[in-house]
mmCIF file of C-alpha atoms in Angstrom:
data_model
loop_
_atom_site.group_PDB
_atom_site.id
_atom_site.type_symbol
_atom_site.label_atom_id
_atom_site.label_comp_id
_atom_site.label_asym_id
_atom_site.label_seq_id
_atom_site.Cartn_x
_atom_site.Cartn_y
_atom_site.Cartn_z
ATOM 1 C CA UNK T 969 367.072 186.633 89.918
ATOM 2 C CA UNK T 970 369.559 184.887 92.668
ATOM 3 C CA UNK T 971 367.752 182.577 95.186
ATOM 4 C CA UNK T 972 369.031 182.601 98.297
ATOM 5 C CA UNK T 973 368.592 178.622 99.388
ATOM 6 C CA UNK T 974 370.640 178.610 102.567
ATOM 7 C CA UNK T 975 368.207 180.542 104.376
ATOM 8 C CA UNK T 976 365.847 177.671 104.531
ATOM 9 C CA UNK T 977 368.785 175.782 106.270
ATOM 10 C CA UNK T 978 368.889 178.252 108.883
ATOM 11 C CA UNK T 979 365.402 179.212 109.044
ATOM 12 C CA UNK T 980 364.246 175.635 110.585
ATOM 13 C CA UNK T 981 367.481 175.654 112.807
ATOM 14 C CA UNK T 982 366.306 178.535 115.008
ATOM 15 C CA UNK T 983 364.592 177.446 118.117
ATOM 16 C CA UNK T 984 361.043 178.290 118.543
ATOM 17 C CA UNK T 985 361.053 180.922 121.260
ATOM 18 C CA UNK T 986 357.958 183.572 120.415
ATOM 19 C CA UNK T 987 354.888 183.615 120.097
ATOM 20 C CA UNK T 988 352.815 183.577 116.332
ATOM 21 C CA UNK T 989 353.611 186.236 114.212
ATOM 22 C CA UNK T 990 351.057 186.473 111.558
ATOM 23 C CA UNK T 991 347.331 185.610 110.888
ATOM 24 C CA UNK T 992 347.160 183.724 107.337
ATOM 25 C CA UNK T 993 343.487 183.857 106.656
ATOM 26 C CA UNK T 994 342.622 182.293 103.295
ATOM 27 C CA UNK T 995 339.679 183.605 101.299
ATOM 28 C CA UNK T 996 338.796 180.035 99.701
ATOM 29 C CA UNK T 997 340.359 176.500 100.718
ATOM 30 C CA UNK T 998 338.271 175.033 98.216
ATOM 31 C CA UNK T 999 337.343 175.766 94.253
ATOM 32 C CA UNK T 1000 335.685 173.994 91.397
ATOM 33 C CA UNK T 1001 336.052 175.118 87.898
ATOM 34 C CA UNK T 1002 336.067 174.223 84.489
ATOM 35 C CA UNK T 1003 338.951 172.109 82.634
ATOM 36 C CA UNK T 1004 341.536 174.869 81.486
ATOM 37 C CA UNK T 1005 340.860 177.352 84.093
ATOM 38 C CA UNK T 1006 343.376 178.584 86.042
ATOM 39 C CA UNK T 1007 342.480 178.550 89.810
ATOM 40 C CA UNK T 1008 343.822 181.314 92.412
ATOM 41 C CA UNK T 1009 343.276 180.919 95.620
ATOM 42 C CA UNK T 1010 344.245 184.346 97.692
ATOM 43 C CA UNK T 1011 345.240 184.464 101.533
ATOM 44 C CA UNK T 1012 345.618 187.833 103.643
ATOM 45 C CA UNK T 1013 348.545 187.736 105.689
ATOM 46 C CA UNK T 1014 349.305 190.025 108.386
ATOM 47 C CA UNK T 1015 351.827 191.250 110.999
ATOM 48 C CA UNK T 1016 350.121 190.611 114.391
ATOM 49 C CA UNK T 1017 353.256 191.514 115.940
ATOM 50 C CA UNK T 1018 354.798 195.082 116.965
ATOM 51 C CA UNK T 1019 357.916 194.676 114.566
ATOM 52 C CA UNK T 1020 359.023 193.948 111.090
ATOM 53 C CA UNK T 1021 358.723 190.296 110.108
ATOM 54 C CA UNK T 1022 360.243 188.527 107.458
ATOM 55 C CA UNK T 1023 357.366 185.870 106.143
ATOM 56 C CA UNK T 1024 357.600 183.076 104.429
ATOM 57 C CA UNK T 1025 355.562 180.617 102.393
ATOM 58 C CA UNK T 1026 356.413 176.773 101.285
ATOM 59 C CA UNK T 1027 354.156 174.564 99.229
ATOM 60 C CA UNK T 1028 355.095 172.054 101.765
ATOM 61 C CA UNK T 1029 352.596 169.207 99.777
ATOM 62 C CA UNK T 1030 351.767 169.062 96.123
ATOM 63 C CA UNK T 1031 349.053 165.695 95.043
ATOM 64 C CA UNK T 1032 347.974 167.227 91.777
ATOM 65 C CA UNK T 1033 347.581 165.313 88.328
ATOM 66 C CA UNK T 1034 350.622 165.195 86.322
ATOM 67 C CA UNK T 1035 349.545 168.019 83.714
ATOM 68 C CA UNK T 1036 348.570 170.068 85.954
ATOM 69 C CA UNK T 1037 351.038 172.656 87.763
ATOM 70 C CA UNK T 1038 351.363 175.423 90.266
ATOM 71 C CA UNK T 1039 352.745 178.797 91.486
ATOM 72 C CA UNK T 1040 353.299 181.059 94.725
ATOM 73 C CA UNK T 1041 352.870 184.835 94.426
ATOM 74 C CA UNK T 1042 354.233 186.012 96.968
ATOM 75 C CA UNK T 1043 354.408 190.188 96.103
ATOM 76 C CA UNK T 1044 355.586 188.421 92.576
ATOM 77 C CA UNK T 1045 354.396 185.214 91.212
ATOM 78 C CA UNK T 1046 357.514 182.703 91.057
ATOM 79 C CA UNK T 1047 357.994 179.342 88.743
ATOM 80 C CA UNK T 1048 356.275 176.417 89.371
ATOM 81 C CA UNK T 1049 359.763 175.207 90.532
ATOM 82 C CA UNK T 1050 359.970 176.732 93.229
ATOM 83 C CA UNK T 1051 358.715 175.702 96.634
ATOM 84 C CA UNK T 1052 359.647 178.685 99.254
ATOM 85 C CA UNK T 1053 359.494 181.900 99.010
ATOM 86 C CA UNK T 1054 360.107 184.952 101.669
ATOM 87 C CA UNK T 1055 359.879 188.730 102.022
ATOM 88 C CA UNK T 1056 363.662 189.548 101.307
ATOM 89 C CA UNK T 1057 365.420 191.002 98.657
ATOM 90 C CA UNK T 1058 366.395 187.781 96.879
ATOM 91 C CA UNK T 1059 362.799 187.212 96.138
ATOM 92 C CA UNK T 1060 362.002 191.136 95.286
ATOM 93 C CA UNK T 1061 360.031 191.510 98.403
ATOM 94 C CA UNK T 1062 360.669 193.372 101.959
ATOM 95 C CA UNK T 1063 359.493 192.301 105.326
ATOM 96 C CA UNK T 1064 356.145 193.161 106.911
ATOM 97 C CA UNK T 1065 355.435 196.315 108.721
ATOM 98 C CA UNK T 1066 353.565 195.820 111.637
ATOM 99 C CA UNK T 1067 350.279 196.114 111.471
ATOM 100 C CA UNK T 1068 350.454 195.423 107.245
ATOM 101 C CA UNK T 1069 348.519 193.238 105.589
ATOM 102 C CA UNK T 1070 349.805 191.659 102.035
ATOM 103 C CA UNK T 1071 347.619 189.202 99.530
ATOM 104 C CA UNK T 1072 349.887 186.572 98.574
ATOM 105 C CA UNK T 1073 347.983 183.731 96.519
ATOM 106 C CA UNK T 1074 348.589 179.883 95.302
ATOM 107 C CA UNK T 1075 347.878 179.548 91.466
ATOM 108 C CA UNK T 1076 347.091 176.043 89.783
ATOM 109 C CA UNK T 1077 347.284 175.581 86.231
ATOM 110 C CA UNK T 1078 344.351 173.168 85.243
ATOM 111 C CA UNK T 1079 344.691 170.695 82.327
ATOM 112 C CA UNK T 1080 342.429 171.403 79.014
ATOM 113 C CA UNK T 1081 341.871 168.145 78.234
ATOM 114 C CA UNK T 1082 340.797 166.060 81.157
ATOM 115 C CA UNK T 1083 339.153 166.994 84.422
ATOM 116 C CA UNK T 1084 340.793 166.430 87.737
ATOM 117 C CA UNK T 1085 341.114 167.396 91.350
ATOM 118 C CA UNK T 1086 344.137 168.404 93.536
ATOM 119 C CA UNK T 1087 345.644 169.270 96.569
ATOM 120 C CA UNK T 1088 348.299 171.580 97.907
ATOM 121 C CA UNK T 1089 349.555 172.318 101.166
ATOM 122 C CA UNK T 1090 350.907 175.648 102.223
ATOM 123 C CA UNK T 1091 352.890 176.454 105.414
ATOM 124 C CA UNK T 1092 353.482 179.992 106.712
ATOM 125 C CA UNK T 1093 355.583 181.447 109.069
ATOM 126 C CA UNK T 1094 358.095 184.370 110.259
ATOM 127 C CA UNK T 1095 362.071 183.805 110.092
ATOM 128 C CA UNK T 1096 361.511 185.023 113.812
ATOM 129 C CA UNK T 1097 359.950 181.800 114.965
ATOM 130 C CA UNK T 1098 360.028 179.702 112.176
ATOM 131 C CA UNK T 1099 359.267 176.229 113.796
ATOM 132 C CA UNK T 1100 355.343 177.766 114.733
ATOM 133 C CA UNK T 1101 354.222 178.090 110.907
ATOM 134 C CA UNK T 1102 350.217 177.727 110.177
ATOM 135 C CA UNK T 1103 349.605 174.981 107.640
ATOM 136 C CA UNK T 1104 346.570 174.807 105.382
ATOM 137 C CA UNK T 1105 345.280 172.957 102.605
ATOM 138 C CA UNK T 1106 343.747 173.915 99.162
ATOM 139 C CA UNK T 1107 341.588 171.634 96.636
ATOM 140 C CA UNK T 1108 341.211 172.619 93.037
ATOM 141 C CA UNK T 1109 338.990 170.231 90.993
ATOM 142 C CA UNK T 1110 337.633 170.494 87.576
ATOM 143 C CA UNK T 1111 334.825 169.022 85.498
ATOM 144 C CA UNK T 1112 334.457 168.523 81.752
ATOM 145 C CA UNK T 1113 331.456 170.813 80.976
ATOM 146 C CA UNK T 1114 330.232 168.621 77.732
ATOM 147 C CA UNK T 1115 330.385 165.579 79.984
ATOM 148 C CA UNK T 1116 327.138 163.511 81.490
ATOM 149 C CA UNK T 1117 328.277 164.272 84.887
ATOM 150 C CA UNK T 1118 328.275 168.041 84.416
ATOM 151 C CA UNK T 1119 324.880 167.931 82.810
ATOM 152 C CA UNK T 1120 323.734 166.332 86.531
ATOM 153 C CA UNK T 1121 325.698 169.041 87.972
ATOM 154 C CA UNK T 1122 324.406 171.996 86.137
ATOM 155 C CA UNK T 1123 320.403 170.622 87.090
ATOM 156 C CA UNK T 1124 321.662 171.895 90.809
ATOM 157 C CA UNK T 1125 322.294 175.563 89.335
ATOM 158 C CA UNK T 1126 319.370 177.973 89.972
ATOM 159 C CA UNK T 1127 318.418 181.679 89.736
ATOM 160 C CA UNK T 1128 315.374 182.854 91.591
ATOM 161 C CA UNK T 1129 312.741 185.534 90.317
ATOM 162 C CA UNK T 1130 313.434 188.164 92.094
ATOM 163 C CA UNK T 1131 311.124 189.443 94.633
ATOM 164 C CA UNK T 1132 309.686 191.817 94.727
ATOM 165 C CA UNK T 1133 309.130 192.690 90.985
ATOM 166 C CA UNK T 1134 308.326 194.858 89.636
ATOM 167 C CA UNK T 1135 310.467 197.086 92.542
ATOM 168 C CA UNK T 1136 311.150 200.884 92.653
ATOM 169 C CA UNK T 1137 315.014 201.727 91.562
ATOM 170 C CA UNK T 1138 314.570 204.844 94.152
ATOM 171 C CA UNK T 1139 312.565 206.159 96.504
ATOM 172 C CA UNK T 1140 308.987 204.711 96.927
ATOM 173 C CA UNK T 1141 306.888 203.200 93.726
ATOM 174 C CA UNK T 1142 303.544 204.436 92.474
ATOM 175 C CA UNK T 1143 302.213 201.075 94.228
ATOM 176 C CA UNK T 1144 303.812 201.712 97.599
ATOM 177 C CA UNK T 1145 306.941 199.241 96.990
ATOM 178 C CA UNK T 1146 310.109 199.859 98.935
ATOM 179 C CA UNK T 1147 313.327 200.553 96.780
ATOM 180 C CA UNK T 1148 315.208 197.389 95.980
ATOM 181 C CA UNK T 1149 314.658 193.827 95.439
ATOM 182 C CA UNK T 1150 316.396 190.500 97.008
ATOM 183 C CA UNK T 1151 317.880 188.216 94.440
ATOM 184 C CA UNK T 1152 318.550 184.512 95.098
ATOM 185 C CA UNK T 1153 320.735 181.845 93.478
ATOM 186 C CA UNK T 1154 322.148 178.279 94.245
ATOM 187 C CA UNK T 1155 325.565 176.846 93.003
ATOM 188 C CA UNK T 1156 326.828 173.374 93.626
ATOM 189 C CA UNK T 1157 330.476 174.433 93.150
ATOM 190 C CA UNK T 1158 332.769 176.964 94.893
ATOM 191 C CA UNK T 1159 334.206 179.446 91.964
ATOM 192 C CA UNK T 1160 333.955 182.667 91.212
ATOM 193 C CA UNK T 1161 330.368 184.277 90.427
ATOM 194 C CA UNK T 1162 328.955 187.275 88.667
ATOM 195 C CA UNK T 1163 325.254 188.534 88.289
ATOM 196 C CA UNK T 1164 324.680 191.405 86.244
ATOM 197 C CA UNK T 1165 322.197 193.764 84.773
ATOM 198 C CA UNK T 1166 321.117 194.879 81.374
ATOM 199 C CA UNK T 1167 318.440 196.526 79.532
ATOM 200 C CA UNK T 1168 316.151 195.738 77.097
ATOM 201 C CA UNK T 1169 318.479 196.400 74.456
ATOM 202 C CA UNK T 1170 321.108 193.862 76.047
ATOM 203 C CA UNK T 1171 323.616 196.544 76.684
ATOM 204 C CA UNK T 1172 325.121 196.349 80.247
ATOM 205 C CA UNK T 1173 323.674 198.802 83.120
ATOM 206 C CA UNK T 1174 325.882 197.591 85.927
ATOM 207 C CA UNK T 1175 327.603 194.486 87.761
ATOM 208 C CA UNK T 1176 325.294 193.706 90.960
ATOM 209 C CA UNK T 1177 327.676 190.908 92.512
ATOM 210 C CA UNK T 1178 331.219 189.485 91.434
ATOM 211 C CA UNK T 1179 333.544 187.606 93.236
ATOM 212 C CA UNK T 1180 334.639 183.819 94.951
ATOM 213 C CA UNK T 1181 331.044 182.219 96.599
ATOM 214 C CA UNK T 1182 331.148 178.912 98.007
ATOM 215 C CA UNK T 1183 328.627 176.076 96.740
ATOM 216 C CA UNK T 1184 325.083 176.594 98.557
ATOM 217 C CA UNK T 1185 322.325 179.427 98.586
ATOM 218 C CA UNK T 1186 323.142 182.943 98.527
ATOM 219 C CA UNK T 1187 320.711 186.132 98.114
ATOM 220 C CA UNK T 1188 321.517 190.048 98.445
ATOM 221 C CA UNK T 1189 319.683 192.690 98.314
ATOM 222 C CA UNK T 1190 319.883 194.893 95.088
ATOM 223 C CA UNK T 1191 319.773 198.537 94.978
ATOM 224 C CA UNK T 1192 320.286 200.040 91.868
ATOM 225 C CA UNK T 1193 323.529 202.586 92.157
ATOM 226 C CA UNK T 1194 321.686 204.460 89.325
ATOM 227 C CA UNK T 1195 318.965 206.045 88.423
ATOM 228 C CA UNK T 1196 316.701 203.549 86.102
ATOM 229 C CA UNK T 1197 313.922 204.392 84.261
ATOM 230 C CA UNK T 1198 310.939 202.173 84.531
ATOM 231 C CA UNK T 1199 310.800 199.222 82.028
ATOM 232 C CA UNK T 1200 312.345 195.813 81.342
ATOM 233 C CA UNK T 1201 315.794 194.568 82.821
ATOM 234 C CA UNK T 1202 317.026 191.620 82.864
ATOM 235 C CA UNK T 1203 319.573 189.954 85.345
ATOM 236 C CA UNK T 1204 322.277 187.395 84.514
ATOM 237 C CA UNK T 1205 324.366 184.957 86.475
ATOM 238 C CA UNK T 1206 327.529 183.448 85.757
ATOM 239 C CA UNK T 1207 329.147 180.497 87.024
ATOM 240 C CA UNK T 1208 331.792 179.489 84.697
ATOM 241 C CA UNK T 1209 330.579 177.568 81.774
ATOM 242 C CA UNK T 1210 326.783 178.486 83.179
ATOM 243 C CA UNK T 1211 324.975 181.279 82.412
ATOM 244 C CA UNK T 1212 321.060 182.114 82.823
ATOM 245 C CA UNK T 1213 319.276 185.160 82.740
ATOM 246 C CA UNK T 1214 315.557 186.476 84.587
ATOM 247 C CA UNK T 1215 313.188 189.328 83.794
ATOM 248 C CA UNK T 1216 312.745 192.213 85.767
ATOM 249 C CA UNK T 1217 310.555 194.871 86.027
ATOM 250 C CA UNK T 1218 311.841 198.565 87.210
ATOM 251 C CA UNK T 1219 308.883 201.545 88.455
ATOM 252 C CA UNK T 1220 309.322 204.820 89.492
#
């Protein structure tokens, strides 16, 4: 693929003269995971403005340990070489459409063998008005899950009983319950998070939650997109190297 370098030249010799272009929202800023893992972190960028833009994105910073690397996907993910990227046709990409929204994402490739933490800055902007560009800063950090300080981590993980249980998958119980129950948890990292359900037989009924939660308390309500018999379940949460499961008890 030819990389078009002289556009950065002129891109930062054009006087700033409108207003901001894009939002650049990110969906995490922060993110804690185990050694190994690779880390994503995923913005939503979109054309505020009534005509095309051409956007681009430069990992302006970069303080991470020396075995560790990163990436910029930016329609296509790019080597860990290279710092800019921008909706033309030397990268693959086209400009924004007004109105459009694109996820581009930051990827950091964790060490293995030793925990760590790092931090990357990311500027965005529009060829347009390329001297207004939003900056924003990412951590990664990983922890050695075998190690005495993750054991005083994982002591902060918790999953709640549910309540109320037993609860009615649909419609009103027998005993006058509503349908659904709330389930809580707390996590002392940001990552990504899954609870799901399965029956007594440990086969999997259905994924209740699943995505990026920052460290703290969280609780949903769950009702059950099928129809479940009465009996047993059981609920399990996921947090990287954690896992723990609760009973639950389904009525008609």
């Amino acid at each position: 693929m030819k990389f078009n370098y002289l556009f950065f030249v002129y891109l930062f010799s054009l006087s700033s003269i409108f207003a901001q272009d894009i939002s650049f929202i990110p969906r995490q800023t922060s993110i804690t995971d185990t050694m190994g893992k690779e880390i994503v972190f995923t913005i939503d960028v979109t054309n505020i403005s009534s005509i095309p833009q051409t956007v681009f994105l430069v990992r302006s910073q970069s303080n991470i340990p020396a075995n560790w690397s990163s990436s910029l996907c930016l329609d296509f993910c790019f080597p860990s070489y290279i710092d800019s990227v921008a909706t033309t046709p030397d990268f693959g990409s086209s400009p924004f459409q007004p109105g459009e929204t694109r996820e581009v994402s930051l990827h950091v490739y964790t060490s293995s063998t030793e925990p760590g933490q790092g931090v990357i800055q990311l500027k965005a902007g529009t060829f347009r008005n390329p001297n207004q560009t939003i900056v924003v800063e990412f951590t990664a950090s990983t922890f050695n899950p075998s190690s005495a300080e993750y054991e005083s981590i994982i002591q902060d993980f918790k999953l709640e009983q549910n309540y109320p249980n037993p609860f009615s998958a649909k419609g009103e119980s027998t005993s006058g319950v509503n349908p659904g129950t709330t389930i809580s948890w707390k996590s002392p990292i940001s990552s990504h998070q899954s609870i799901k359900l399965f029956n007594s037989l440990g086969q999997e009924i259905e994924t209740i939650t699943e995505g990026f939660y920052e460290a703290g308390n969280h609780s949903l309500l769950y009702k059950p997109t099928k129809d479940l018999p009465s009996g047993i379940y059981f609920y399990q949460l996921r947090i990287g190297n954690y896992v723990t499961t609760r009973k639950m008890n389904v009525e008609k």
